[in-house]
Short mmCIF file of C-alpha atoms and ligand atoms in Angstrom, two decimals:
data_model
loop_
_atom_site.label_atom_id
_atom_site.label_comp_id
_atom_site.label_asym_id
_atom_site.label_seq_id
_atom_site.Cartn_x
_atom_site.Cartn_y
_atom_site.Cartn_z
CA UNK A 3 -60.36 102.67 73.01
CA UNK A 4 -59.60 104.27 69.81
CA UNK A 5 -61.38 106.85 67.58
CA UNK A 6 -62.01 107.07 63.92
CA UNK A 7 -61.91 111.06 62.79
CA UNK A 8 -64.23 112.22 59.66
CA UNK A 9 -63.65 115.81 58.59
CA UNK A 10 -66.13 118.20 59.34
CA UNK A 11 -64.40 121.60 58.21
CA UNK A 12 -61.04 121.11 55.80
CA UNK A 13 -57.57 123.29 56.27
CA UNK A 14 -58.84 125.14 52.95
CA UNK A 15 -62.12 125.96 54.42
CA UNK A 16 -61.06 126.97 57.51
CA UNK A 17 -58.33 129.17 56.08
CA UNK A 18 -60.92 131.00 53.84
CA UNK A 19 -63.04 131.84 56.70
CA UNK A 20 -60.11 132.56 59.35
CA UNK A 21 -59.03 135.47 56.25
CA UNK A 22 -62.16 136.99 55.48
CA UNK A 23 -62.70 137.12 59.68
CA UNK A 24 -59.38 138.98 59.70
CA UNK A 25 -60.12 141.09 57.13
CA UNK A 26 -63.52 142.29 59.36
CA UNK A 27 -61.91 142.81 62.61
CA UNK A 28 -59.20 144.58 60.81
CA UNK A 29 -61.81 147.36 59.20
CA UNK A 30 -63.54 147.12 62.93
CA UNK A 31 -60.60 147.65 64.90
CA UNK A 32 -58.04 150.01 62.50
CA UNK A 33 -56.83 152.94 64.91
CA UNK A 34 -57.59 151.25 68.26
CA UNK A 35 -55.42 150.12 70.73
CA UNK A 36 -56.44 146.50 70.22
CA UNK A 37 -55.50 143.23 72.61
CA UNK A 38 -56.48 139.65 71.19
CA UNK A 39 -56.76 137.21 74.36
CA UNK A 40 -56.14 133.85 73.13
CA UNK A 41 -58.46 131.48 75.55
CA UNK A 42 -56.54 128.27 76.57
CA UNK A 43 -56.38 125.76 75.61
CA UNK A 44 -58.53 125.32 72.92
CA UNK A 45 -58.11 128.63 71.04
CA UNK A 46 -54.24 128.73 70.74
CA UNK A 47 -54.16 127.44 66.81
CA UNK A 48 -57.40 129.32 65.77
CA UNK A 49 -55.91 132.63 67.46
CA UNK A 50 -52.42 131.81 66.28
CA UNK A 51 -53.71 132.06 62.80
CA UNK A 52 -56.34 134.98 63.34
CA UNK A 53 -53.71 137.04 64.69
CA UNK A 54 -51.43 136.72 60.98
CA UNK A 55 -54.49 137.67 59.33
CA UNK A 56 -55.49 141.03 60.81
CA UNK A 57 -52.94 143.68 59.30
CA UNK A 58 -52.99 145.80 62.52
CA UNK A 59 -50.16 146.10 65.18
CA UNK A 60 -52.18 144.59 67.85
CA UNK A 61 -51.42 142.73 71.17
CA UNK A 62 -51.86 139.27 72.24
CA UNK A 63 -52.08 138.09 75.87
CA UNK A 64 -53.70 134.62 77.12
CA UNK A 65 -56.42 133.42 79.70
CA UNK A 66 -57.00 129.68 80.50
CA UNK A 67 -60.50 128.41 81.58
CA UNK A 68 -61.29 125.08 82.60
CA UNK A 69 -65.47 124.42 81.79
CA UNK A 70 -64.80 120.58 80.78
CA UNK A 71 -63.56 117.30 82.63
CA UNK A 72 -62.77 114.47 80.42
CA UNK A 73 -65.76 113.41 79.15
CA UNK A 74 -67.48 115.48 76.11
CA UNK A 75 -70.62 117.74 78.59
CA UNK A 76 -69.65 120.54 80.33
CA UNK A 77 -69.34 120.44 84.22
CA UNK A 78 -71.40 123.38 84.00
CA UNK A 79 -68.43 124.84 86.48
CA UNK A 80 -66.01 127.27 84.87
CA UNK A 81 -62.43 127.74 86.40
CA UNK A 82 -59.74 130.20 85.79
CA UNK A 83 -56.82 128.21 85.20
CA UNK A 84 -54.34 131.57 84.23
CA UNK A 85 -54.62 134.75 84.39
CA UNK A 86 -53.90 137.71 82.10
CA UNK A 87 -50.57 139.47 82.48
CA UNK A 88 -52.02 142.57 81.96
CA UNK A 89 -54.71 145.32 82.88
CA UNK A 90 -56.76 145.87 80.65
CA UNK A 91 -58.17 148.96 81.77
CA UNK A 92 -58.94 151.06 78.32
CA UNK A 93 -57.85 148.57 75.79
CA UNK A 94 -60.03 147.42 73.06
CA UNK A 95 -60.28 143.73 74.26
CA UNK A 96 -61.55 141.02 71.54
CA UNK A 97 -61.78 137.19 73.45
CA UNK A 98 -61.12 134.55 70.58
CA UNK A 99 -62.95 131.49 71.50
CA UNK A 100 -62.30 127.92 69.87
CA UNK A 101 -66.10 127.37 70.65
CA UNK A 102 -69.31 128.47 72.08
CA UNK A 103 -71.50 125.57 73.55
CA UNK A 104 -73.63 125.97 76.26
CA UNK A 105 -71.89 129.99 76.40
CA UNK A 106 -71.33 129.10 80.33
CA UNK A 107 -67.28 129.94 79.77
CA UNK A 108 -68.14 133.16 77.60
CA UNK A 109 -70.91 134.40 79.79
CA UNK A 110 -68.24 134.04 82.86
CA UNK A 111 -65.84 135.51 80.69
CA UNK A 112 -67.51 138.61 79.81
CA UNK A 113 -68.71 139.17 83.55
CA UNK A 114 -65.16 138.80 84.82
CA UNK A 115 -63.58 141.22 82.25
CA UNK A 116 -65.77 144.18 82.14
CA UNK A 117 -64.75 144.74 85.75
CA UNK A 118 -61.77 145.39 84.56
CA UNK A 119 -63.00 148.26 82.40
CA UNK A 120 -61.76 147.59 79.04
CA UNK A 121 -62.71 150.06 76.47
CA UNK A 122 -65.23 147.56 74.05
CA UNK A 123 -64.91 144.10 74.80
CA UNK A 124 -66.24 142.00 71.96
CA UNK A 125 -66.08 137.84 71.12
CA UNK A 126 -64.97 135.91 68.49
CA UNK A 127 -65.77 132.70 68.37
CA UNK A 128 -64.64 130.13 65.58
CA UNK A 129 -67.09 127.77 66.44
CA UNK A 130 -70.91 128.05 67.63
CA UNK A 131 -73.50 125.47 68.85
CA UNK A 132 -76.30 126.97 68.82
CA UNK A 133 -78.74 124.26 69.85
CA UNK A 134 -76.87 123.81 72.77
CA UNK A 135 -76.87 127.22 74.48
CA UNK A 136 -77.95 127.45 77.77
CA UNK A 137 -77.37 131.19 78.46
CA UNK A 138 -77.33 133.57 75.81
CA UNK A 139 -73.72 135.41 74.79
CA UNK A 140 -73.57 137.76 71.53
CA UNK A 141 -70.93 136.66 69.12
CA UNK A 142 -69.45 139.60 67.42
CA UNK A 143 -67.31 137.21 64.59
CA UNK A 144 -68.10 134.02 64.10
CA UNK A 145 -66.56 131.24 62.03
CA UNK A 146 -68.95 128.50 60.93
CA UNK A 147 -72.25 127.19 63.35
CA UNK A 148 -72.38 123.32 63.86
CA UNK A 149 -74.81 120.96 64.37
CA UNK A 150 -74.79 119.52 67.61
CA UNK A 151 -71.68 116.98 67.32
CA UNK A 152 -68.56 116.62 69.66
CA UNK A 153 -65.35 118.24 67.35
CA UNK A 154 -62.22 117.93 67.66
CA UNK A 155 -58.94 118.96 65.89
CA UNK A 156 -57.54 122.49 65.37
CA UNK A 157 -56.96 123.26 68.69
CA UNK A 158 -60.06 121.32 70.55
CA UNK A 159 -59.62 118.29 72.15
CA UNK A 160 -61.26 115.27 73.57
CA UNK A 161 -59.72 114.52 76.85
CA UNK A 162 -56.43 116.41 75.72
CA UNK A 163 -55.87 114.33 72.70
CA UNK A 164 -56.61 115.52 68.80
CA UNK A 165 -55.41 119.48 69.36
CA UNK A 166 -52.88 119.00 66.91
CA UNK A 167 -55.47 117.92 63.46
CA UNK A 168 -54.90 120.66 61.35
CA UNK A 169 -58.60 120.24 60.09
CA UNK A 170 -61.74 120.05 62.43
CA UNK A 171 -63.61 116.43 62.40
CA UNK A 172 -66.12 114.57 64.42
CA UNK A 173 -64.96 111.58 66.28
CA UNK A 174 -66.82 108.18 66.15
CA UNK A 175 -66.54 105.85 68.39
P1 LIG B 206 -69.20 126.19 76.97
O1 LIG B 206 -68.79 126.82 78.27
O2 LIG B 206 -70.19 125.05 77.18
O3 LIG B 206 -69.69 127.19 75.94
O4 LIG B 206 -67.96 125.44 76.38
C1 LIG B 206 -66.82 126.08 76.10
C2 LIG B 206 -65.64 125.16 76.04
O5 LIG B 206 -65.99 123.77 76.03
C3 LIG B 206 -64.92 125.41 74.75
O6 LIG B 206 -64.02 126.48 74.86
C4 LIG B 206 -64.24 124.08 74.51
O7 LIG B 206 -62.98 124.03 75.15
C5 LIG B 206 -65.17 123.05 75.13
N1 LIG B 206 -66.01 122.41 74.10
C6 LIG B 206 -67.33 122.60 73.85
N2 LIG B 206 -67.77 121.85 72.83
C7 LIG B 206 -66.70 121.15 72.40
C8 LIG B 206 -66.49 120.20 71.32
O8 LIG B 206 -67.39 119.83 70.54
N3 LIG B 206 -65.23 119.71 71.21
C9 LIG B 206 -64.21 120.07 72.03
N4 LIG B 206 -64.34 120.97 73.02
C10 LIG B 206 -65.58 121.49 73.22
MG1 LIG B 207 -61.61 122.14 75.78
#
């Protein structure tokens, strides 16, 4: 089968927003001992380019989830695919999300880090869906809110294809 992409969110827009997010956390965070955790997969180009735009010697370490199979609804089920390398015991943690759907993965997310007794442990999320949330997370920063449409591109996929689009679009069968 093959896909026709329509853009949803340009480069240009998307770089606008990921600077003036920077530009926030950086006034937010200046003075703390701050760690960005990157959630795999989908986050790695939206936290790639978050991370050049906060002027602040931070830290970057990655956790992998797994919420989705192939098809486009969450299994409802979310797995820890990799760890952090580090504690985070006293650090300033910020999670930067590709997307918030049903909040399952963020909800599990939160729960599993604050045992871990970080010092503030806040989201960002570049993506938000509202009308699709089944549990309720707070998003401290937050990039653009969508309508309820499957998007793909800048880091998200559909079935591990379409990470790579350096825009976000909608697919159509
Ligand atoms: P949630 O647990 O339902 O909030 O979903 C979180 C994860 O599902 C995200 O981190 C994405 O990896 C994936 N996801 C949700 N919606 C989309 C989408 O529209 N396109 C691609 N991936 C999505
Ligand atoms: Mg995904």
């Amino acid at each position: 089968m093959t896909f026709a992409v329509s853009t949803l969110l340009s480069e240009e827009t998307i770089r606008d927003r990921v600077r003036a997010l920077g530009e926030q956390i950086r006034a937010d965070y200046e003075g703390k001992n701050m760690l960005l955790v990157c959630v795999l997969k989908g986050s790695f180009v939206f936290a790639a380019d978050l991370a050049r735009a906060i002027d602040l010697p931070l830290k970057i370490d990655f956790l992998g989830t797994r919420s989705y199979g192939d098809g486009t609804e969450s299994s409802g089920v979310v797995q820890i695919t990799y760890d952090l390398a580090r504690p985070i015991a006293d650090v300033h943690v910020l999670l930067v999300e590709d997307i918030v759907d049903s909040g399952l993965t963020i909800a599990h997310l939160l729960q599993l880090l604050r045992t871990r007794n970080p010092a503030s442990l806040k989201v960002c999320s570049l993506l938000h869906k509202p009308s699709r949330a089944k549990i309720e997370v707070p998003i401290d920063y937050l990039g653009f809110s969508i309508e309820d449409r499957f998007v793909v591109g800048y880091g998200l996929d559909h079935a591990e294809t379409y990470r790579n689009l350096p825009f976000i679009g909608v697919l159509s069968a």
